[in-house]
Amino acid sequence: MATAEESGRAERRGRRRPAASHGFVQPPFRQPRLPFPPVAAVSADELEAIHLASLEVLEEIGMDFLDEEARSILEKAGADVQAGSQRVRLDRSLVMQAIGTAPAEFTLHARNPAHHVRFGGNWVAFAQMASAPNCSDAERGRRPGSQADFRELVKLGQIFNILHLTGGYPVEPVDLHASIRHLDCLADFVRLTDKAFHVYSLGRQRNRDGIEIARIGRGIDAATLEREPSILSIINSSSPLRLDMPMLQGIIEMSARNQVIVMTPFTLAGAMAPVTVAGALAQQNAEALAGIALTQLVRPGAPVVYGGFTSNVDMKSGAPAFGTPEYVKSAWVGGQFARRYHLPYRTSNVCAANTVDAQAAYESVFALWGAIMGGGNFIKHAAGWLEGGLCCSFEKTVLDVDLLQMVAEMLTPLEVTPETLAMEAMRDVGPGGHFFGTAHTQARYRDAFYAPLISDWRNHESWVEAGRPDAMGKASRLWKEILATYEPPPLDPAIAEELDAFVARRKAEGGVRTDF
Amino acid sequence: MATAEESGRAERRGRRRPAASHGFVQPPFRQPRLPFPPVAAVSADELEAIHLASLEVLEEIGMDFLDEEARSILEKAGADVQAGSQRVRLDRSLVMQAIGTAPAEFTLHARNPAHHVRFGGNWVAFAQMASAPNCSDAERGRRPGSQADFRELVKLGQIFNILHLTGGYPVEPVDLHASIRHLDCLADFVRLTDKAFHVYSLGRQRNRDGIEIARIGRGIDAATLEREPSILSIINSSSPLRLDMPMLQGIIEMSARNQVIVMTPFTLAGAMAPVTVAGALAQQNAEALAGIALTQLVRPGAPVVYGGFTSNVDMKSGAPAFGTPEYVKSAWVGGQFARRYHLPYRTSNVCAANTVDAQAAYESVFALWGAIMGGGNFIKHAAGWLEGGLCCSFEKTVLDVDLLQMVAEMLTPLEVTPETLAMEAMRDVGPGGHFFGTAHTQARYRDAFYAPLISDWRNHESWVEAGRPDAMGKASRLWKEILATYEPPPLDPAIAEELDAFVARRKAEGGVRTDF
């Protein structure tokens, strides 16, 4: 290992150093990097066959683009747009040329420069769960989200260093009117956190408001904002093969200002995509390429992420399943596509469980196995996701944070040095001895190993004496203790004032239309 | 994909075909293969540095071999054995030359040829948990193992196709006297299962009895048995740097008859090994190489497996921890060593949880992440392991079987063919349509996806109506239903008679000594 690695050791691990703003111990904010090549789940020939199938889909079947401006941009670029129809056919050279201008790596800027996030390469970023209609915790039960819930979850997102950005709304605050909800929520992202955040593409005005709030939060001018991507938006196609108007407007607004688009088809094999995983991936790839091409036609070089969200459904009920073997394989192949196109890759940490039991844990770790070994750069829904996305759980948030911290530690390269090879310690201890008391152990034992949040390593007798606690119980206690340590990150009063004024003005203007 | 792959599809997946002998649905018996290169967690240079450190340990510190015959074999091969001492120093050329004769791949033969197990290459084999002093299930609670428990668990091991061999005793039947326990248990392995099995190295006579029972069970002569390895034994070093007498006798007895040795140091970083993972791995490797070298000095070409079991301890209590980030990294590097020496690689599916909760699941899936991506060929303790090995759980057995089946499905290559690429289906459905009703879906939906045993994919409302079942509850119901389907595999009456006679004779002789 290089000397730079050595000197950075305390910084990289730093398990015993509490973050300045709160009182529980966690590793410092840092992005993990995948230290070895990701999995190639299909051969180069097979990847090419799926790639060609997706180009054929775009050429021969085409996609419906439900926004006139988007169709006009595509038509100008040479796409086949039929008069009086939403159907657009894109030939392969158009698609491949367009996506060629997208950057392989870029930085998403947070208002705290220490929380900037690198996308692409072998960088990994974890974002808090987003877009749940409900939330739950063991004490208060399951309920539709409110602003109070939203704020608690956003605070947790700020506290945990392993969550590199907050993503969308962890829970939808349904007590806020839809016309002004985005203004309150985006302002909360700026006030309650200093991490990068997300704006929903639900009509162009929301994107514009989000971009402006990101600019105000960072205290920069419009030109700097265009040089430094500072907000992201997830674009989902309405699979199969359709991009709705608000999504297309989102691409146009965000890409025109050089902000980040994450283009993620929601291709459930057997429902909105073919029942075969290869077919679902061909469709995922077609939809992703179409959306990515549009970002580049709007503004060559605009930052964009290749998103994969292919999974299967329960063929008995039609319910989506996550963390399944099919999900893992799709995540692996999705990464192969992103790398083929030299784009950052987005995946997710998801499950279909209804409670924080063994199922929630194994589906999530399998999902992470797919995401991480697939070369995922941006792992959305990384903490809190339950019930296939219908619920954000406070307990699952803590469990996932523990899982993510373990993944980050797994990806931290082993230190192989004369000191860590411990020849002297082995000589001192000799055959049949014990290492507990050696100087080598004493000098290192405090931060030698990852200290888990949830795991209970007591023996059976002590565990029974303690009342047979399970992981759910421990997570329930922990989120409350950890939330209590929250302190708002410092915010320049001038920025706070400008933010308040902007939100007040936009509310006075009536927010945004809610009629589509 | 090749045509052979295609035609084998129904065979490989076959999810709807119940096995002949019992009434629940599971994929057929087949060994998964890792379809891509395993993880290289350390660089070639770093691997070499650890390798050289372990050779230095064997040369300079040496190891204690607590059996005179073993020391004499080593001395004859050129090792430095000090008179009146158990310490043996092995120089690097001796070690490397000796291990060079071990086979990179071999077959372990079961009495049912359909259940032969391939070791090495990219083959994966899962063995049932072994050696727990206790067992537990939700209804009967936790108790020391009995013959009745042993038999129930062995029957489960026979039923599940994903368990390729039964391993050691899933639970120790403490109601059987230690002098004859191995006779009853080994005879049970032959009677209750037709899969390959394990004999403990607890004195040479037990190994001899085990080898004879394996021979009788397969109905072959001694010469065939020596050509066809038919039983395996795990050898654990008494870390640090010591091999006890019964273990050394096990190596001598088993290797002399060309039976399988799995050489597994139990190197817990911070306790029996240095607190640094690199140091613990150097020690693991030294101990593994020493044991492996001995097998080859006993009989060049004898089948032997490189075993890794390095993990960390909880530095507060000294309790072993499993499925930790340090465990995963150790499992990855262990595989690099095995491949460097052209040996099959043994790892494990282990956890430290006390109950089948989220912790049990995430520690196990992380352990499998380490085992599978590390290129593990032989995954011991693959189903049932709880409490760091102190308890075999009936519920965990079912949970693990589900996890293993999912891993096997993850490793099954995607089919990429014109049919699976589903161009026609996408054309038929078109933008905005739905795939449920298409012919492409209808022809495939029944076995399109892995059908999990445990996962509950119902929506929240249905799940609440059903009484909020969790994974533990489902596993508790399932093992009873599945065990009820057990049917003993056919056994030639002549073999049964020979087996009974052998056991009766050996019991009459008093079994084995129990005084060490």
PDB file of C-alpha atoms in Angstrom, chain A residues 1 15 35-36 39-42 46 49-50 53 56-57 60-64 87 142 238-242 269-279 281-283 312-315 317-319 321 323-326 328-329 332-333 352-359 361-363 365-366 368-369 372-373 387 399 402-403 406-407 409-416 419-423 426-427 429-436 440-441 444-445 448-450 454-461 463 469-471, chain B residues 1 15 35-36 39-42 46 49-50 53 56-57 60-64 87 142 238-242 269-279 281-283 312-315 317-319 321 323-326 328-329 332-333 352-359 361-363 365-366 368-369 372-373 387 399 402-403 406-407 409-416 419-423 426-427 429-436 440-441 444-445 448-450 454-461 463 469-471:
ATOM      1  CA  MET A   1       0.000   0.000   0.000  1.00  0.00           C
ATOM      2  CA  ARG A  15     -14.089   4.797  13.827  1.00  0.00           C
ATOM      3  CA  PRO A  35     -11.332  -1.637  -5.378  1.00  0.00           C
ATOM      4  CA  PHE A  36     -11.709  -4.435  -7.941  1.00  0.00           C
ATOM      5  CA  VAL A  39     -18.987  -8.501 -12.142  1.00  0.00           C
ATOM      6  CA  ALA A  40     -19.437  -9.311 -15.818  1.00  0.00           C
ATOM      7  CA  ALA A  41     -22.602 -11.405 -15.600  1.00  0.00           C
ATOM      8  CA  VAL A  42     -23.011 -11.758 -19.351  1.00  0.00           C
ATOM      9  CA  GLU A  46     -24.327 -11.363 -24.964  1.00  0.00           C
ATOM     10  CA  ALA A  49     -26.868  -8.856 -28.376  1.00  0.00           C
ATOM     11  CA  ILE A  50     -28.957  -7.075 -25.727  1.00  0.00           C
ATOM     12  CA  ALA A  53     -31.949  -5.543 -29.425  1.00  0.00           C
ATOM     13  CA  GLU A  56     -33.721  -2.245 -32.722  1.00  0.00           C
ATOM     14  CA  VAL A  57     -36.547  -1.433 -30.306  1.00  0.00           C
ATOM     15  CA  GLU A  60     -38.427  -0.207 -35.226  1.00  0.00           C
ATOM     16  CA  ILE A  61     -40.959   0.056 -32.416  1.00  0.00           C
ATOM     17  CA  GLY A  62     -40.011   3.517 -31.177  1.00  0.00           C
ATOM     18  CA  MET A  63     -41.113   5.203 -27.987  1.00  0.00           C
ATOM     19  CA  ASP A  64     -43.949   7.553 -27.103  1.00  0.00           C
ATOM     20  CA  ARG A  87     -44.383   7.964 -31.440  1.00  0.00           C
ATOM     21  CA  ARG A 142     -47.457   2.957  10.127  1.00  0.00           C
ATOM     22  CA  SER A 238     -43.644   4.906 -17.935  1.00  0.00           C
ATOM     23  CA  SER A 239     -42.632   1.515 -19.159  1.00  0.00           C
ATOM     24  CA  PRO A 240     -43.068   0.083 -21.638  1.00  0.00           C
ATOM     25  CA  LEU A 241     -41.502   2.574 -23.992  1.00  0.00           C
ATOM     26  CA  ARG A 242     -43.105   5.829 -22.895  1.00  0.00           C
ATOM     27  CA  ALA A 269     -40.215  -8.294 -15.885  1.00  0.00           C
ATOM     28  CA  GLY A 270     -43.623  -9.855 -16.491  1.00  0.00           C
ATOM     29  CA  ALA A 271     -45.564  -6.609 -16.063  1.00  0.00           C
ATOM     30  CA  MET A 272     -44.207  -3.491 -17.767  1.00  0.00           C
ATOM     31  CA  ALA A 273     -41.436  -5.478 -19.489  1.00  0.00           C
ATOM     32  CA  PRO A 274     -40.987  -8.944 -20.989  1.00  0.00           C
ATOM     33  CA  VAL A 275     -41.115 -11.835 -18.516  1.00  0.00           C
ATOM     34  CA  THR A 276     -37.570 -12.858 -19.510  1.00  0.00           C
ATOM     35  CA  VAL A 277     -34.768 -10.992 -17.756  1.00  0.00           C
ATOM     36  CA  ALA A 278     -32.852 -10.555 -21.026  1.00  0.00           C
ATOM     37  CA  GLY A 279     -35.937  -9.039 -22.633  1.00  0.00           C
ATOM     38  CA  LEU A 281     -33.008  -5.604 -19.843  1.00  0.00           C
ATOM     39  CA  ALA A 282     -33.286  -4.930 -23.576  1.00  0.00           C
ATOM     40  CA  GLN A 283     -36.305  -2.762 -22.863  1.00  0.00           C
ATOM     41  CA  ASN A 312     -39.454  -9.321 -11.380  1.00  0.00           C
ATOM     42  CA  VAL A 313     -43.008  -9.527 -10.124  1.00  0.00           C
ATOM     43  CA  ASP A 314     -44.738 -12.191  -8.090  1.00  0.00           C
ATOM     44  CA  MET A 315     -46.561 -13.905 -10.938  1.00  0.00           C
ATOM     45  CA  SER A 317     -50.254 -11.429  -7.417  1.00  0.00           C
ATOM     46  CA  GLY A 318     -48.422  -9.065  -9.759  1.00  0.00           C
ATOM     47  CA  ALA A 319     -46.670  -7.544  -6.738  1.00  0.00           C
ATOM     48  CA  ALA A 321     -40.354  -8.323  -5.845  1.00  0.00           C
ATOM     49  CA  GLY A 323     -33.611  -8.362  -3.831  1.00  0.00           C
ATOM     50  CA  THR A 324     -34.441 -11.499  -5.823  1.00  0.00           C
ATOM     51  CA  PRO A 325     -31.914 -13.484  -7.873  1.00  0.00           C
ATOM     52  CA  GLU A 326     -33.408 -11.892 -10.996  1.00  0.00           C
ATOM     53  CA  VAL A 328     -29.306  -9.176  -8.645  1.00  0.00           C
ATOM     54  CA  LYS A 329     -28.539 -10.409 -12.146  1.00  0.00           C
ATOM     55  CA  TRP A 332     -25.033  -6.757 -12.582  1.00  0.00           C
ATOM     56  CA  VAL A 333     -25.904  -6.498 -16.278  1.00  0.00           C
ATOM     57  CA  ALA A 352     -40.372  -6.293  -0.509  1.00  0.00           C
ATOM     58  CA  ALA A 353     -40.607  -7.138   3.194  1.00  0.00           C
ATOM     59  CA  ASN A 354     -43.366  -5.716   5.390  1.00  0.00           C
ATOM     60  CA  THR A 355     -41.282  -5.554   8.571  1.00  0.00           C
ATOM     61  CA  VAL A 356     -37.636  -5.428   9.614  1.00  0.00           C
ATOM     62  CA  ASP A 357     -37.222  -9.187   9.812  1.00  0.00           C
ATOM     63  CA  ALA A 358     -34.848 -11.685   8.210  1.00  0.00           C
ATOM     64  CA  GLN A 359     -36.551 -11.145   4.845  1.00  0.00           C
ATOM     65  CA  ALA A 361     -32.284  -8.048   5.700  1.00  0.00           C
ATOM     66  CA  TYR A 362     -31.586 -10.749   3.132  1.00  0.00           C
ATOM     67  CA  GLU A 363     -33.429  -9.000   0.317  1.00  0.00           C
ATOM     68  CA  VAL A 365     -28.097  -7.443   1.305  1.00  0.00           C
ATOM     69  CA  PHE A 366     -28.797  -9.326  -1.925  1.00  0.00           C
ATOM     70  CA  LEU A 368     -26.545  -4.483  -2.291  1.00  0.00           C
ATOM     71  CA  TRP A 369     -24.673  -7.515  -3.621  1.00  0.00           C
ATOM     72  CA  ILE A 372     -22.013  -3.022  -5.375  1.00  0.00           C
ATOM     73  CA  MET A 373     -20.612  -5.957  -7.351  1.00  0.00           C
ATOM     74  CA  GLU A 387     -42.681  -2.767   1.420  1.00  0.00           C
ATOM     75  CA  LEU A 399     -30.432  -1.226   9.870  1.00  0.00           C
ATOM     76  CA  ASP A 402     -25.323  -0.455   9.453  1.00  0.00           C
ATOM     77  CA  LEU A 403     -25.369  -2.518   6.233  1.00  0.00           C
ATOM     78  CA  MET A 406     -20.307  -2.669   6.551  1.00  0.00           C
ATOM     79  CA  VAL A 407     -20.207  -2.500   2.766  1.00  0.00           C
ATOM     80  CA  GLU A 409     -15.643  -1.316   5.284  1.00  0.00           C
ATOM     81  CA  MET A 410     -15.660  -4.403   3.007  1.00  0.00           C
ATOM     82  CA  LEU A 411     -14.522  -2.167   0.167  1.00  0.00           C
ATOM     83  CA  THR A 412     -11.733  -0.557   2.203  1.00  0.00           C
ATOM     84  CA  PRO A 413      -8.529  -2.206   0.996  1.00  0.00           C
ATOM     85  CA  LEU A 414      -6.675  -4.396   3.466  1.00  0.00           C
ATOM     86  CA  GLU A 415      -3.500  -2.853   4.763  1.00  0.00           C
ATOM     87  CA  VAL A 416      -0.639  -5.135   3.881  1.00  0.00           C
ATOM     88  CA  GLU A 419       3.382  -3.954  10.687  1.00  0.00           C
ATOM     89  CA  THR A 420       0.044  -5.483   9.736  1.00  0.00           C
ATOM     90  CA  LEU A 421       1.698  -8.764   8.707  1.00  0.00           C
ATOM     91  CA  ALA A 422       2.552  -8.995  12.402  1.00  0.00           C
ATOM     92  CA  MET A 423       5.572 -11.263  12.145  1.00  0.00           C
ATOM     93  CA  MET A 426       3.456 -14.143  15.918  1.00  0.00           C
ATOM     94  CA  ARG A 427       7.044 -14.668  17.041  1.00  0.00           C
ATOM     95  CA  VAL A 429       3.114 -15.314  20.962  1.00  0.00           C
ATOM     96  CA  GLY A 430       4.433 -18.531  19.423  1.00  0.00           C
ATOM     97  CA  PRO A 431       2.596 -21.826  18.961  1.00  0.00           C
ATOM     98  CA  GLY A 432      -0.244 -22.307  21.435  1.00  0.00           C
ATOM     99  CA  GLY A 433      -0.232 -18.766  22.800  1.00  0.00           C
ATOM    100  CA  HIS A 434      -2.822 -16.021  22.766  1.00  0.00           C
ATOM    101  CA  PHE A 435      -2.833 -12.593  21.124  1.00  0.00           C
ATOM    102  CA  PHE A 436      -5.136 -10.706  23.482  1.00  0.00           C
ATOM    103  CA  HIS A 440       0.537  -5.491  18.763  1.00  0.00           C
ATOM    104  CA  THR A 441      -3.058  -6.157  19.819  1.00  0.00           C
ATOM    105  CA  ARG A 444      -4.747  -1.634  17.720  1.00  0.00           C
ATOM    106  CA  TYR A 445      -7.730  -3.339  19.300  1.00  0.00           C
ATOM    107  CA  ALA A 448      -9.203  -2.835  14.590  1.00  0.00           C
ATOM    108  CA  PHE A 449     -12.684  -3.918  13.499  1.00  0.00           C
ATOM    109  CA  TYR A 450     -15.925  -2.395  12.346  1.00  0.00           C
ATOM    110  CA  ILE A 454     -27.306  -3.527  15.352  1.00  0.00           C
ATOM    111  CA  SER A 455     -25.488  -6.832  15.743  1.00  0.00           C
ATOM    112  CA  ASP A 456     -25.836  -8.461  19.159  1.00  0.00           C
ATOM    113  CA  TRP A 457     -22.804 -10.684  19.696  1.00  0.00           C
ATOM    114  CA  ARG A 458     -23.580 -11.746  23.268  1.00  0.00           C
ATOM    115  CA  ASN A 459     -23.680 -15.430  23.997  1.00  0.00           C
ATOM    116  CA  HIS A 460     -27.033 -17.169  24.361  1.00  0.00           C
ATOM    117  CA  GLU A 461     -27.159 -16.935  28.154  1.00  0.00           C
ATOM    118  CA  TRP A 463     -28.857 -12.627  25.429  1.00  0.00           C
ATOM    119  CA  PRO A 469     -33.684  -8.626  22.071  1.00  0.00           C
ATOM    120  CA  ASP A 470     -33.894  -8.782  18.289  1.00  0.00           C
ATOM    121  CA  ALA A 471     -32.517  -6.501  15.589  1.00  0.00           C
TER     122      ALA A 471
ATOM    123  CA  MET B   1     -25.483 -19.407 -24.967  1.00  0.00           C
ATOM    124  CA  ARG B  15     -38.594 -25.303 -10.512  1.00  0.00           C
ATOM    125  CA  PRO B  35     -19.737 -17.986 -14.019  1.00  0.00           C
ATOM    126  CA  PHE B  36     -17.266 -15.082 -13.657  1.00  0.00           C
ATOM    127  CA  VAL B  39     -12.856 -11.139  -6.418  1.00  0.00           C
ATOM    128  CA  ALA B  40      -9.201 -10.182  -6.111  1.00  0.00           C
ATOM    129  CA  ALA B  41      -9.343  -8.236  -2.869  1.00  0.00           C
ATOM    130  CA  VAL B  42      -5.592  -7.748  -2.627  1.00  0.00           C
ATOM    131  CA  GLU B  46       0.112  -7.953  -1.617  1.00  0.00           C
ATOM    132  CA  ALA B  49       3.745 -10.425   0.617  1.00  0.00           C
ATOM    133  CA  ILE B  50       1.296 -12.393   2.770  1.00  0.00           C
ATOM    134  CA  ALA B  53       5.200 -13.898   5.497  1.00  0.00           C
ATOM    135  CA  GLU B  56       8.717 -17.117   6.959  1.00  0.00           C
ATOM    136  CA  VAL B  57       6.473 -18.156   9.866  1.00  0.00           C
ATOM    137  CA  GLU B  60      11.538 -19.264  11.439  1.00  0.00           C
ATOM    138  CA  ILE B  61       8.860 -19.750  14.085  1.00  0.00           C
ATOM    139  CA  GLY B  62       7.724 -23.195  13.056  1.00  0.00           C
ATOM    140  CA  MET B  63       4.665 -25.055  14.239  1.00  0.00           C
ATOM    141  CA  ASP B  64       4.003 -27.558  17.012  1.00  0.00           C
ATOM    142  CA  ARG B  87       8.383 -27.826  17.213  1.00  0.00           C
ATOM    143  CA  ARG B 142     -33.142 -24.670  22.615  1.00  0.00           C
ATOM    144  CA  SER B 238      -5.254 -25.288  17.290  1.00  0.00           C
ATOM    145  CA  SER B 239      -4.209 -21.800  16.373  1.00  0.00           C
ATOM    146  CA  PRO B 240      -1.762 -20.292  16.772  1.00  0.00           C
ATOM    147  CA  LEU B 241       0.599 -22.626  14.951  1.00  0.00           C
ATOM    148  CA  ARG B 242      -0.278 -25.983  16.460  1.00  0.00           C
ATOM    149  CA  ALA B 269      -8.002 -12.047  14.561  1.00  0.00           C
ATOM    150  CA  GLY B 270      -7.278 -10.602  18.003  1.00  0.00           C
ATOM    151  CA  ALA B 271      -7.491 -13.942  19.805  1.00  0.00           C
ATOM    152  CA  MET B 272      -5.736 -16.937  18.216  1.00  0.00           C
ATOM    153  CA  ALA B 273      -4.234 -14.767  15.474  1.00  0.00           C
ATOM    154  CA  PRO B 274      -2.900 -11.229  15.103  1.00  0.00           C
ATOM    155  CA  VAL B 275      -5.466  -8.447  15.458  1.00  0.00           C
ATOM    156  CA  THR B 276      -4.695  -7.237  11.937  1.00  0.00           C
ATOM    157  CA  VAL B 277      -6.521  -9.059   9.131  1.00  0.00           C
ATOM    158  CA  ALA B 278      -3.337  -9.272   7.041  1.00  0.00           C
ATOM    159  CA  GLY B 279      -1.510 -10.854   9.980  1.00  0.00           C
ATOM    160  CA  LEU B 281      -4.315 -14.283   7.050  1.00  0.00           C
ATOM    161  CA  ALA B 282      -0.548 -14.811   7.096  1.00  0.00           C
ATOM    162  CA  GLN B 283      -1.023 -17.125  10.054  1.00  0.00           C
ATOM    163  CA  ASN B 312     -12.590 -11.170  14.050  1.00  0.00           C
ATOM    164  CA  VAL B 313     -13.653 -11.181  17.685  1.00  0.00           C
ATOM    165  CA  ASP B 314     -15.697  -8.674  19.611  1.00  0.00           C
ATOM    166  CA  MET B 315     -12.815  -6.935  21.383  1.00  0.00           C
ATOM    167  CA  SER B 317     -16.037  -9.702  25.138  1.00  0.00           C
ATOM    168  CA  GLY B 318     -13.725 -11.888  23.079  1.00  0.00           C
ATOM    169  CA  ALA B 319     -16.758 -13.446  21.421  1.00  0.00           C
ATOM    170  CA  ALA B 321     -18.017 -12.457  15.211  1.00  0.00           C
ATOM    171  CA  GLY B 323     -20.387 -12.224   8.585  1.00  0.00           C
ATOM    172  CA  THR B 324     -18.481  -9.044   9.447  1.00  0.00           C
ATOM    173  CA  PRO B 325     -16.642  -6.867   6.905  1.00  0.00           C
ATOM    174  CA  GLU B 326     -13.382  -8.384   8.163  1.00  0.00           C
ATOM    175  CA  VAL B 328     -15.831 -11.037   4.079  1.00  0.00           C
ATOM    176  CA  LYS B 329     -12.427  -9.626   3.185  1.00  0.00           C
ATOM    177  CA  TRP B 332     -12.030 -13.112  -0.480  1.00  0.00           C
ATOM    178  CA  VAL B 333      -8.287 -13.249   0.182  1.00  0.00           C
ATOM    179  CA  ALA B 352     -23.252 -14.702  15.408  1.00  0.00           C
ATOM    180  CA  ALA B 353     -26.975 -14.027  15.859  1.00  0.00           C
ATOM    181  CA  ASN B 354     -28.968 -15.654  18.649  1.00  0.00           C
ATOM    182  CA  THR B 355     -32.236 -15.860  16.746  1.00  0.00           C
ATOM    183  CA  VAL B 356     -33.466 -15.886  13.153  1.00  0.00           C
ATOM    184  CA  ASP B 357     -33.825 -12.115  12.910  1.00  0.00           C
ATOM    185  CA  ALA B 358     -32.458  -9.464  10.573  1.00  0.00           C
ATOM    186  CA  GLN B 359     -28.988  -9.934  12.077  1.00  0.00           C
ATOM    187  CA  ALA B 361     -29.940 -12.885   7.731  1.00  0.00           C
ATOM    188  CA  TYR B 362     -27.523 -10.049   7.009  1.00  0.00           C
ATOM    189  CA  GLU B 363     -24.551 -11.759   8.635  1.00  0.00           C
ATOM    190  CA  VAL B 365     -25.754 -13.132   3.306  1.00  0.00           C
ATOM    191  CA  PHE B 366     -22.568 -11.153   3.914  1.00  0.00           C
ATOM    192  CA  LEU B 368     -22.131 -15.877   1.445  1.00  0.00           C
ATOM    193  CA  TRP B 369     -21.023 -12.715  -0.372  1.00  0.00           C
ATOM    194  CA  ILE B 372     -19.222 -17.019  -3.299  1.00  0.00           C
ATOM    195  CA  MET B 373     -17.445 -13.952  -4.671  1.00  0.00           C
ATOM    196  CA  GLU B 387     -24.913 -18.409  17.658  1.00  0.00           C
ATOM    197  CA  LEU B 399     -33.932 -19.796   5.805  1.00  0.00           C
ATOM    198  CA  ASP B 402     -33.759 -20.357   0.655  1.00  0.00           C
ATOM    199  CA  LEU B 403     -30.623 -18.154   0.628  1.00  0.00           C
ATOM    200  CA  MET B 406     -31.216 -17.811  -4.403  1.00  0.00           C
ATOM    201  CA  VAL B 407     -27.428 -17.814  -4.704  1.00  0.00           C
ATOM    202  CA  GLU B 409     -30.141 -18.917  -9.184  1.00  0.00           C
ATOM    203  CA  MET B 410     -27.990 -15.746  -9.157  1.00  0.00           C
ATOM    204  CA  LEU B 411     -25.125 -17.808 -10.521  1.00  0.00           C
ATOM    205  CA  THR B 412     -27.237 -19.386 -13.265  1.00  0.00           C
ATOM    206  CA  PRO B 413     -26.268 -17.555 -16.451  1.00  0.00           C
ATOM    207  CA  LEU B 414     -28.915 -15.412 -18.078  1.00  0.00           C
ATOM    208  CA  GLU B 415     -30.294 -16.882 -21.255  1.00  0.00           C
ATOM    209  CA  VAL B 416     -29.659 -14.451 -24.062  1.00  0.00           C
ATOM    210  CA  GLU B 419     -36.611 -15.768 -27.782  1.00  0.00           C
ATOM    211  CA  THR B 420     -35.566 -14.312 -24.419  1.00  0.00           C
ATOM    212  CA  LEU B 421     -34.749 -10.935 -25.988  1.00  0.00           C
ATOM    213  CA  ALA B 422     -38.491 -10.833 -26.642  1.00  0.00           C
ATOM    214  CA  MET B 423     -38.485  -8.441 -29.579  1.00  0.00           C
ATOM    215  CA  MET B 426     -42.250  -5.802 -27.158  1.00  0.00           C
ATOM    216  CA  ARG B 427     -43.592  -5.201 -30.657  1.00  0.00           C
ATOM    217  CA  VAL B 429     -47.336  -4.885 -26.500  1.00  0.00           C
ATOM    218  CA  GLY B 430     -45.995  -1.566 -27.766  1.00  0.00           C
ATOM    219  CA  PRO B 431     -45.575   1.681 -25.817  1.00  0.00           C
ATOM    220  CA  GLY B 432     -47.917   1.954 -22.835  1.00  0.00           C
ATOM    221  CA  GLY B 433     -49.124  -1.648 -22.941  1.00  0.00           C
ATOM    222  CA  HIS B 434     -48.849  -4.504 -20.473  1.00  0.00           C
ATOM    223  CA  PHE B 435     -47.055  -7.838 -20.683  1.00  0.00           C
ATOM    224  CA  PHE B 436     -49.220  -9.938 -18.344  1.00  0.00           C
ATOM    225  CA  HIS B 440     -44.575 -14.688 -24.465  1.00  0.00           C
ATOM    226  CA  THR B 441     -45.478 -14.220 -20.798  1.00  0.00           C
ATOM    227  CA  ARG B 444     -43.115 -18.697 -19.399  1.00  0.00           C
ATOM    228  CA  TYR B 445     -44.604 -17.179 -16.268  1.00  0.00           C
ATOM    229  CA  ALA B 448     -39.816 -17.547 -15.064  1.00  0.00           C
ATOM    230  CA  PHE B 449     -38.597 -16.565 -11.597  1.00  0.00           C
ATOM    231  CA  TYR B 450     -37.204 -18.157  -8.483  1.00  0.00           C
ATOM    232  CA  ILE B 454     -39.660 -17.604   3.074  1.00  0.00           C
ATOM    233  CA  SER B 455     -40.274 -14.251   1.405  1.00  0.00           C
ATOM    234  CA  ASP B 456     -43.724 -12.794   2.003  1.00  0.00           C
ATOM    235  CA  TRP B 457     -44.510 -10.478  -0.896  1.00  0.00           C
ATOM    236  CA  ARG B 458     -48.061  -9.607   0.099  1.00  0.00           C
ATOM    237  CA  ASN B 459     -48.950  -5.942   0.385  1.00  0.00           C
ATOM    238  CA  HIS B 460     -49.216  -4.375   3.814  1.00  0.00           C
ATOM    239  CA  GLU B 461     -52.983  -4.767   4.127  1.00  0.00           C
ATOM    240  CA  TRP B 463     -50.003  -9.026   5.503  1.00  0.00           C
ATOM    241  CA  PRO B 469     -46.237 -13.079   9.985  1.00  0.00           C
ATOM    242  CA  ASP B 470     -42.457 -12.741   9.995  1.00  0.00           C
ATOM    243  CA  ALA B 471     -39.738 -14.851   8.402  1.00  0.00           C
TER     244      ALA B 471
END
